[in-house]
């Protein structure tokens, strides 16, 4: 009898290494990971060992803010080529630059009816789980309008 290893079934992976902070088993504690430099003050998305601005190693990992505002956006109206992971049939979706109070802008899908997108929209970071082609749980994320509840539940 084939007995699947229960623990590996529940092992989650981030959509990209070094991009998420916090325990992936507890989605409400997951944040975007950032690297901030104590020498020059630069903060960037993702974990890095050197400052992207001054090149020093005086950096530390931080959890980025969950709230941001929509700085700019576009609407993807055609199915992207390649291994597109979104709904079938394709539905248009927004992609935007989300300005975080940490001092950086993050490119992210925006889970919102495209007609409601506007500059300055208040957004909330929203991690969620999807499965890859091998059935493994992948923690992905988007931003959604704040105070409107989840689109993933
Ligand atoms: Zn620096």
Short mmCIF file of N, CA and C and ligand atoms in Angstrom, two decimals:
data_model
loop_
_atom_site.label_atom_id
_atom_site.label_comp_id
_atom_site.label_asym_id
_atom_site.label_seq_id
_atom_site.Cartn_x
_atom_site.Cartn_y
_atom_site.Cartn_z
N UNK A 1 0.84 -1.19 0.00
CA UNK A 1 0.00 0.00 0.00
C UNK A 1 0.88 1.25 0.00
N UNK A 2 0.49 2.19 -0.78
CA UNK A 2 1.26 3.43 -0.87
C UNK A 2 0.81 4.39 0.24
N UNK A 3 1.68 4.62 1.17
CA UNK A 3 1.33 5.54 2.26
C UNK A 3 2.05 6.87 2.07
N UNK A 4 1.31 7.86 1.71
CA UNK A 4 1.89 9.19 1.51
C UNK A 4 2.33 9.77 2.85
N UNK A 5 3.45 10.43 2.84
CA UNK A 5 3.95 11.08 4.05
C UNK A 5 3.09 12.31 4.36
N UNK A 6 2.36 12.20 5.45
CA UNK A 6 1.42 13.28 5.80
C UNK A 6 2.12 14.63 5.92
N UNK A 7 3.31 14.63 6.52
CA UNK A 7 3.97 15.90 6.77
C UNK A 7 4.37 16.58 5.46
N UNK A 8 4.80 15.80 4.48
CA UNK A 8 5.22 16.43 3.22
C UNK A 8 4.01 16.96 2.45
N UNK A 9 2.86 16.30 2.63
CA UNK A 9 1.65 16.77 1.98
C UNK A 9 1.32 18.19 2.44
N UNK A 10 1.62 18.45 3.72
CA UNK A 10 1.24 19.75 4.28
C UNK A 10 2.38 20.77 4.24
N UNK A 11 3.49 20.37 3.65
CA UNK A 11 4.60 21.30 3.56
C UNK A 11 4.31 22.34 2.48
N UNK A 12 4.42 23.57 2.84
CA UNK A 12 4.14 24.64 1.89
C UNK A 12 5.42 25.31 1.43
N UNK A 13 5.37 25.82 0.24
CA UNK A 13 6.52 26.54 -0.29
C UNK A 13 6.07 27.94 -0.70
N UNK A 14 6.97 28.93 -0.56
CA UNK A 14 6.62 30.28 -1.03
C UNK A 14 6.66 30.33 -2.54
N UNK A 15 5.93 31.25 -3.12
CA UNK A 15 5.90 31.38 -4.57
C UNK A 15 7.29 31.70 -5.10
N UNK A 16 8.10 32.35 -4.29
CA UNK A 16 9.51 32.57 -4.63
C UNK A 16 10.32 32.59 -3.34
N UNK A 17 11.47 31.90 -3.35
CA UNK A 17 12.30 31.86 -2.15
C UNK A 17 12.69 33.28 -1.71
N UNK A 18 12.61 33.53 -0.40
CA UNK A 18 13.05 34.81 0.13
C UNK A 18 12.05 35.94 -0.02
N UNK A 19 10.86 35.59 -0.51
CA UNK A 19 9.88 36.65 -0.76
C UNK A 19 8.89 36.83 0.39
N UNK A 20 8.71 35.76 1.17
CA UNK A 20 7.70 35.80 2.24
C UNK A 20 8.36 35.63 3.59
N UNK A 21 7.73 36.23 4.59
CA UNK A 21 8.21 36.21 5.96
C UNK A 21 7.12 35.63 6.84
N UNK A 22 7.51 34.90 7.88
CA UNK A 22 6.52 34.34 8.79
C UNK A 22 6.22 32.89 8.48
N UNK A 23 5.52 32.19 9.39
CA UNK A 23 5.24 30.77 9.21
C UNK A 23 4.20 30.54 8.11
N UNK A 24 4.57 29.79 7.08
CA UNK A 24 3.67 29.59 5.95
C UNK A 24 2.43 28.77 6.34
N UNK A 25 2.53 28.04 7.46
CA UNK A 25 1.37 27.27 7.91
C UNK A 25 0.28 28.17 8.49
N UNK A 26 0.66 29.40 8.86
CA UNK A 26 -0.31 30.34 9.45
C UNK A 26 -0.40 31.56 8.55
N UNK A 27 -1.34 31.50 7.62
CA UNK A 27 -1.42 32.55 6.60
C UNK A 27 -1.62 33.94 7.17
N UNK A 28 -2.35 34.02 8.30
CA UNK A 28 -2.60 35.36 8.85
C UNK A 28 -1.34 36.00 9.43
N UNK A 29 -0.26 35.22 9.53
CA UNK A 29 1.01 35.78 10.02
C UNK A 29 2.03 35.97 8.91
N UNK A 30 1.67 35.59 7.69
CA UNK A 30 2.60 35.73 6.56
C UNK A 30 2.61 37.18 6.07
N UNK A 31 3.80 37.69 5.82
CA UNK A 31 3.97 39.03 5.27
C UNK A 31 4.96 38.95 4.11
N UNK A 32 5.06 40.01 3.34
CA UNK A 32 6.15 40.11 2.39
C UNK A 32 7.43 40.35 3.17
N UNK A 33 8.49 39.71 2.74
CA UNK A 33 9.79 39.93 3.36
C UNK A 33 10.51 41.07 2.65
N UNK A 34 11.22 41.85 3.44
CA UNK A 34 12.01 42.93 2.86
C UNK A 34 13.39 42.94 3.48
N UNK A 35 14.28 43.69 2.86
CA UNK A 35 15.62 43.89 3.40
C UNK A 35 15.83 45.38 3.53
N UNK A 36 16.21 45.79 4.74
CA UNK A 36 16.45 47.21 4.95
C UNK A 36 17.90 47.43 5.38
N UNK A 37 18.49 48.50 4.91
CA UNK A 37 19.90 48.78 5.15
C UNK A 37 20.04 49.83 6.26
N UNK A 38 20.84 49.50 7.29
CA UNK A 38 21.01 50.43 8.41
C UNK A 38 22.02 51.53 8.07
N UNK A 39 22.75 51.38 6.97
CA UNK A 39 23.71 52.42 6.57
C UNK A 39 23.05 53.53 5.76
N UNK A 40 22.29 53.13 4.72
CA UNK A 40 21.75 54.16 3.82
C UNK A 40 20.23 54.26 3.88
N UNK A 41 19.57 53.31 4.57
CA UNK A 41 18.13 53.41 4.73
C UNK A 41 17.31 52.79 3.62
N UNK A 42 17.98 52.26 2.61
CA UNK A 42 17.26 51.65 1.49
C UNK A 42 16.50 50.40 1.96
N UNK A 43 15.24 50.25 1.49
CA UNK A 43 14.47 49.04 1.76
C UNK A 43 14.01 48.46 0.44
N UNK A 44 14.24 47.16 0.27
CA UNK A 44 13.84 46.50 -0.97
C UNK A 44 13.02 45.25 -0.64
N UNK A 45 12.31 44.78 -1.66
CA UNK A 45 11.51 43.58 -1.52
C UNK A 45 12.42 42.35 -1.52
N UNK A 46 12.13 41.39 -0.63
CA UNK A 46 12.85 40.12 -0.62
C UNK A 46 14.08 40.14 0.27
N UNK A 47 14.53 38.95 0.61
CA UNK A 47 15.68 38.80 1.48
C UNK A 47 16.96 38.87 0.65
N UNK A 48 17.88 39.70 1.11
CA UNK A 48 19.14 39.88 0.41
C UNK A 48 20.27 40.05 1.43
N UNK A 49 21.47 39.63 1.06
CA UNK A 49 22.59 39.73 2.00
C UNK A 49 23.37 41.02 1.86
N UNK A 50 23.15 41.71 0.75
CA UNK A 50 23.83 42.98 0.52
C UNK A 50 22.79 44.04 0.17
N UNK A 51 23.08 45.30 0.51
CA UNK A 51 22.19 46.40 0.17
C UNK A 51 22.22 46.64 -1.34
N UNK A 52 21.03 46.73 -1.93
CA UNK A 52 20.95 46.96 -3.38
C UNK A 52 21.37 48.37 -3.75
N UNK A 53 21.38 49.27 -2.77
CA UNK A 53 21.72 50.67 -3.04
C UNK A 53 23.20 50.97 -2.81
N UNK A 54 23.72 50.60 -1.62
CA UNK A 54 25.11 50.98 -1.29
C UNK A 54 26.06 49.79 -1.29
N UNK A 55 25.53 48.56 -1.41
CA UNK A 55 26.39 47.39 -1.52
C UNK A 55 26.95 46.88 -0.21
N UNK A 56 26.63 47.57 0.90
CA UNK A 56 27.14 47.12 2.21
C UNK A 56 26.34 45.91 2.70
N UNK A 57 26.91 45.22 3.71
CA UNK A 57 26.20 44.08 4.29
C UNK A 57 25.48 44.45 5.58
N UNK A 58 25.28 45.74 5.78
CA UNK A 58 24.61 46.22 6.99
C UNK A 58 23.10 46.17 6.80
N UNK A 59 22.61 44.98 6.50
CA UNK A 59 21.19 44.82 6.20
C UNK A 59 20.54 43.88 7.20
N UNK A 60 19.24 44.04 7.35
CA UNK A 60 18.49 43.09 8.16
C UNK A 60 17.15 42.83 7.48
N UNK A 61 16.65 41.62 7.75
CA UNK A 61 15.36 41.24 7.17
C UNK A 61 14.24 41.85 8.00
N UNK A 62 13.23 42.35 7.31
CA UNK A 62 12.05 42.87 7.99
C UNK A 62 10.79 42.28 7.35
N UNK A 63 9.69 42.34 8.09
CA UNK A 63 8.39 42.00 7.51
C UNK A 63 7.77 43.30 7.03
N UNK A 64 7.41 43.35 5.78
CA UNK A 64 6.87 44.59 5.21
C UNK A 64 5.42 44.81 5.66
N UNK A 65 4.97 46.03 5.52
CA UNK A 65 3.61 46.40 5.93
C UNK A 65 2.57 45.65 5.12
N UNK A 66 1.44 45.38 5.75
CA UNK A 66 0.33 44.70 5.07
C UNK A 66 -0.54 45.66 4.30
N UNK A 67 -0.44 46.94 4.63
CA UNK A 67 -1.29 47.93 3.98
C UNK A 67 -0.48 48.78 3.03
N UNK A 68 -1.10 49.14 1.93
CA UNK A 68 -0.44 50.02 0.98
C UNK A 68 -1.48 50.74 0.15
N UNK A 69 -1.02 51.56 -0.76
CA UNK A 69 -1.94 52.26 -1.67
C UNK A 69 -1.50 52.00 -3.11
N UNK A 70 -2.49 51.99 -3.98
CA UNK A 70 -2.22 51.71 -5.38
C UNK A 70 -1.56 52.93 -6.02
N UNK A 71 -0.35 52.76 -6.49
CA UNK A 71 0.44 53.87 -7.02
C UNK A 71 0.25 53.98 -8.53
N UNK A 72 0.17 52.85 -9.20
CA UNK A 72 -0.12 52.81 -10.62
C UNK A 72 -0.59 51.40 -10.95
N UNK A 73 -1.26 51.24 -12.06
CA UNK A 73 -1.77 49.90 -12.39
C UNK A 73 -2.02 49.77 -13.89
N UNK A 74 -2.21 48.54 -14.30
CA UNK A 74 -2.67 48.26 -15.64
C UNK A 74 -3.62 47.08 -15.55
N UNK A 75 -4.41 46.87 -16.58
CA UNK A 75 -5.34 45.74 -16.60
C UNK A 75 -4.89 44.78 -17.69
N UNK A 76 -4.67 43.53 -17.29
CA UNK A 76 -4.29 42.47 -18.24
C UNK A 76 -5.58 41.93 -18.85
N UNK A 77 -5.78 42.20 -20.13
CA UNK A 77 -7.05 41.82 -20.76
C UNK A 77 -6.95 40.58 -21.64
N UNK A 78 -5.72 40.08 -21.80
CA UNK A 78 -5.55 38.87 -22.62
C UNK A 78 -4.78 37.84 -21.82
N UNK A 79 -5.08 36.59 -22.03
CA UNK A 79 -4.43 35.51 -21.31
C UNK A 79 -2.92 35.56 -21.56
N UNK A 80 -2.13 35.64 -20.46
CA UNK A 80 -0.67 35.67 -20.64
C UNK A 80 -0.19 34.35 -21.25
N UNK A 81 0.88 34.38 -22.03
CA UNK A 81 1.42 33.14 -22.59
C UNK A 81 2.09 32.30 -21.51
N UNK A 82 2.33 31.05 -21.81
CA UNK A 82 3.05 30.19 -20.88
C UNK A 82 2.14 29.60 -19.83
N UNK A 83 2.75 29.26 -18.68
CA UNK A 83 2.03 28.53 -17.63
C UNK A 83 1.21 29.49 -16.78
N UNK A 84 0.15 29.98 -17.34
CA UNK A 84 -0.73 30.88 -16.60
C UNK A 84 -1.52 30.11 -15.56
N UNK A 85 -1.52 30.60 -14.28
CA UNK A 85 -2.12 29.86 -13.17
C UNK A 85 -3.49 30.38 -12.76
N UNK A 86 -4.00 31.34 -13.49
CA UNK A 86 -5.26 31.96 -13.09
C UNK A 86 -6.46 31.16 -13.51
N UNK A 87 -7.64 31.72 -13.30
CA UNK A 87 -8.87 31.00 -13.60
C UNK A 87 -9.05 30.72 -15.09
N UNK A 88 -9.71 29.61 -15.38
CA UNK A 88 -10.10 29.27 -16.75
C UNK A 88 -11.62 29.22 -16.81
N UNK A 89 -12.29 29.84 -17.75
CA UNK A 89 -11.66 30.68 -18.77
C UNK A 89 -11.07 31.95 -18.18
N UNK A 90 -10.17 32.53 -18.93
CA UNK A 90 -9.45 33.71 -18.47
C UNK A 90 -10.40 34.87 -18.17
N UNK A 91 -10.12 35.55 -17.07
CA UNK A 91 -10.84 36.80 -16.78
C UNK A 91 -9.80 37.93 -16.60
N UNK A 92 -10.09 39.10 -17.14
CA UNK A 92 -9.14 40.22 -17.01
C UNK A 92 -8.83 40.52 -15.54
N UNK A 93 -7.61 40.92 -15.26
CA UNK A 93 -7.23 41.23 -13.88
C UNK A 93 -6.27 42.41 -13.85
N UNK A 94 -6.21 43.03 -12.70
CA UNK A 94 -5.33 44.18 -12.54
C UNK A 94 -3.98 43.77 -11.98
N UNK A 95 -2.96 44.49 -12.42
CA UNK A 95 -1.62 44.37 -11.85
C UNK A 95 -1.18 45.78 -11.52
N UNK A 96 -0.65 45.96 -10.33
CA UNK A 96 -0.30 47.32 -9.95
C UNK A 96 0.98 47.41 -9.17
N UNK A 97 1.44 48.65 -9.03
CA UNK A 97 2.53 48.96 -8.12
C UNK A 97 1.90 49.46 -6.84
N UNK A 98 2.16 48.72 -5.75
CA UNK A 98 1.58 49.06 -4.46
C UNK A 98 2.63 49.78 -3.64
N UNK A 99 2.31 51.01 -3.25
CA UNK A 99 3.26 51.78 -2.44
C UNK A 99 3.07 51.44 -0.98
N UNK A 100 4.15 50.95 -0.35
CA UNK A 100 4.09 50.58 1.07
C UNK A 100 4.72 51.68 1.92
N UNK A 101 4.25 51.83 3.16
CA UNK A 101 4.83 52.86 4.03
C UNK A 101 6.29 52.59 4.38
N UNK A 102 6.77 51.39 4.09
CA UNK A 102 8.17 51.06 4.34
C UNK A 102 9.12 51.77 3.38
N UNK A 103 8.55 52.43 2.35
CA UNK A 103 9.39 53.19 1.44
C UNK A 103 9.76 52.46 0.16
N UNK A 104 8.89 51.61 -0.30
CA UNK A 104 9.13 50.93 -1.58
C UNK A 104 7.80 50.61 -2.24
N UNK A 105 7.89 50.28 -3.52
CA UNK A 105 6.70 49.89 -4.27
C UNK A 105 6.86 48.46 -4.74
N UNK A 106 5.79 47.71 -4.64
CA UNK A 106 5.81 46.28 -4.93
C UNK A 106 4.84 45.99 -6.06
N UNK A 107 5.31 45.28 -7.07
CA UNK A 107 4.42 44.87 -8.16
C UNK A 107 3.62 43.66 -7.71
N UNK A 108 2.30 43.72 -7.91
CA UNK A 108 1.44 42.64 -7.44
C UNK A 108 0.15 42.58 -8.24
N UNK A 109 -0.40 41.37 -8.38
CA UNK A 109 -1.78 41.30 -8.87
C UNK A 109 -2.69 42.01 -7.87
N UNK A 110 -3.73 42.66 -8.37
CA UNK A 110 -4.69 43.34 -7.51
C UNK A 110 -6.03 42.60 -7.65
N UNK A 111 -6.48 41.97 -6.56
CA UNK A 111 -7.72 41.20 -6.60
C UNK A 111 -8.90 42.14 -6.44
N UNK A 112 -9.40 42.61 -7.56
CA UNK A 112 -10.41 43.65 -7.56
C UNK A 112 -11.02 43.70 -8.95
N UNK A 113 -12.31 43.97 -9.04
CA UNK A 113 -12.92 44.17 -10.35
C UNK A 113 -12.16 45.30 -11.05
N UNK A 114 -11.66 45.06 -12.28
CA UNK A 114 -10.82 46.08 -12.94
C UNK A 114 -11.44 47.47 -12.96
N UNK A 115 -12.77 47.56 -13.08
CA UNK A 115 -13.42 48.86 -13.13
C UNK A 115 -13.26 49.67 -11.84
N UNK A 116 -12.97 48.96 -10.74
CA UNK A 116 -12.85 49.65 -9.45
C UNK A 116 -11.43 50.12 -9.17
N UNK A 117 -10.49 49.75 -10.02
CA UNK A 117 -9.11 50.17 -9.81
C UNK A 117 -8.99 51.67 -9.98
N UNK A 118 -8.29 52.30 -9.06
CA UNK A 118 -8.00 53.72 -9.19
C UNK A 118 -6.74 54.03 -8.38
N UNK A 119 -6.02 55.04 -8.82
CA UNK A 119 -4.81 55.46 -8.10
C UNK A 119 -5.21 55.87 -6.68
N UNK A 120 -4.42 55.43 -5.72
CA UNK A 120 -4.68 55.80 -4.33
C UNK A 120 -5.57 54.84 -3.58
N UNK A 121 -6.07 53.82 -4.27
CA UNK A 121 -6.91 52.81 -3.62
C UNK A 121 -6.16 52.17 -2.45
N UNK A 122 -6.83 52.08 -1.29
CA UNK A 122 -6.21 51.46 -0.12
C UNK A 122 -6.25 49.95 -0.29
N UNK A 123 -5.10 49.31 -0.09
CA UNK A 123 -4.98 47.88 -0.36
C UNK A 123 -4.45 47.13 0.85
N UNK A 124 -4.83 45.87 0.89
CA UNK A 124 -4.44 44.97 1.97
C UNK A 124 -3.70 43.77 1.37
N UNK A 125 -2.53 43.43 1.92
CA UNK A 125 -1.79 42.25 1.49
C UNK A 125 -2.58 40.99 1.83
N UNK A 126 -2.64 40.07 0.88
CA UNK A 126 -3.46 38.87 1.09
C UNK A 126 -2.73 37.62 0.59
N UNK A 127 -2.10 36.87 1.52
CA UNK A 127 -1.50 35.60 1.11
C UNK A 127 -2.58 34.53 0.94
N UNK A 128 -2.38 33.61 0.03
CA UNK A 128 -3.32 32.51 -0.14
C UNK A 128 -2.58 31.29 -0.66
N UNK A 129 -3.25 30.16 -0.60
CA UNK A 129 -2.62 28.89 -1.00
C UNK A 129 -3.22 28.40 -2.30
N UNK A 130 -2.37 28.02 -3.21
CA UNK A 130 -2.83 27.31 -4.40
C UNK A 130 -1.94 26.09 -4.57
N UNK A 131 -2.29 25.21 -5.49
CA UNK A 131 -1.48 24.01 -5.68
C UNK A 131 -0.75 24.07 -7.01
N UNK A 132 0.48 23.57 -7.00
CA UNK A 132 1.21 23.52 -8.27
C UNK A 132 0.85 22.22 -9.00
N UNK A 133 1.50 21.96 -10.13
CA UNK A 133 1.14 20.81 -10.95
C UNK A 133 1.40 19.47 -10.25
N UNK A 134 2.23 19.49 -9.18
CA UNK A 134 2.50 18.26 -8.42
C UNK A 134 1.63 18.16 -7.17
N UNK A 135 0.69 19.06 -7.02
CA UNK A 135 -0.19 19.02 -5.87
C UNK A 135 0.38 19.67 -4.63
N UNK A 136 1.58 20.22 -4.76
CA UNK A 136 2.21 20.87 -3.61
C UNK A 136 1.55 22.21 -3.33
N UNK A 137 1.44 22.53 -2.04
CA UNK A 137 0.83 23.81 -1.67
C UNK A 137 1.84 24.94 -1.83
N UNK A 138 1.45 25.95 -2.59
CA UNK A 138 2.28 27.11 -2.83
C UNK A 138 1.59 28.32 -2.21
N UNK A 139 2.35 29.07 -1.40
CA UNK A 139 1.79 30.29 -0.84
C UNK A 139 2.08 31.44 -1.80
N UNK A 140 1.02 31.95 -2.40
CA UNK A 140 1.11 33.07 -3.31
C UNK A 140 0.45 34.28 -2.63
N UNK A 141 0.38 35.39 -3.31
CA UNK A 141 -0.23 36.56 -2.69
C UNK A 141 -0.77 37.50 -3.76
N UNK A 142 -1.67 38.34 -3.32
CA UNK A 142 -2.04 39.51 -4.09
C UNK A 142 -2.41 40.60 -3.10
N UNK A 143 -2.81 41.71 -3.61
CA UNK A 143 -3.37 42.76 -2.75
C UNK A 143 -4.82 42.92 -3.13
N UNK A 144 -5.65 43.22 -2.15
CA UNK A 144 -7.06 43.44 -2.42
C UNK A 144 -7.50 44.73 -1.73
N UNK A 145 -8.61 45.31 -2.20
CA UNK A 145 -9.07 46.53 -1.55
C UNK A 145 -9.26 46.30 -0.05
N UNK A 146 -8.81 47.22 0.78
CA UNK A 146 -8.92 47.08 2.23
C UNK A 146 -10.39 47.15 2.65
N UNK A 147 -10.70 46.41 3.71
CA UNK A 147 -12.04 46.44 4.31
C UNK A 147 -13.15 45.92 3.40
N UNK A 148 -12.80 45.08 2.44
CA UNK A 148 -13.85 44.50 1.60
C UNK A 148 -13.92 42.99 1.72
N UNK A 149 -13.20 42.42 2.69
CA UNK A 149 -13.23 40.98 2.86
C UNK A 149 -12.41 40.27 1.82
N UNK A 150 -12.29 38.96 1.97
CA UNK A 150 -11.41 38.20 1.10
C UNK A 150 -12.12 37.72 -0.15
N UNK A 151 -11.37 37.65 -1.24
CA UNK A 151 -11.90 37.08 -2.46
C UNK A 151 -11.47 35.63 -2.60
N UNK A 152 -10.73 35.11 -1.59
CA UNK A 152 -10.18 33.76 -1.70
C UNK A 152 -10.92 32.77 -0.82
N UNK A 153 -11.83 33.23 0.02
CA UNK A 153 -12.50 32.30 0.93
C UNK A 153 -13.70 31.64 0.25
ZN1 LIG B 1 22.59 50.61 1.91
#
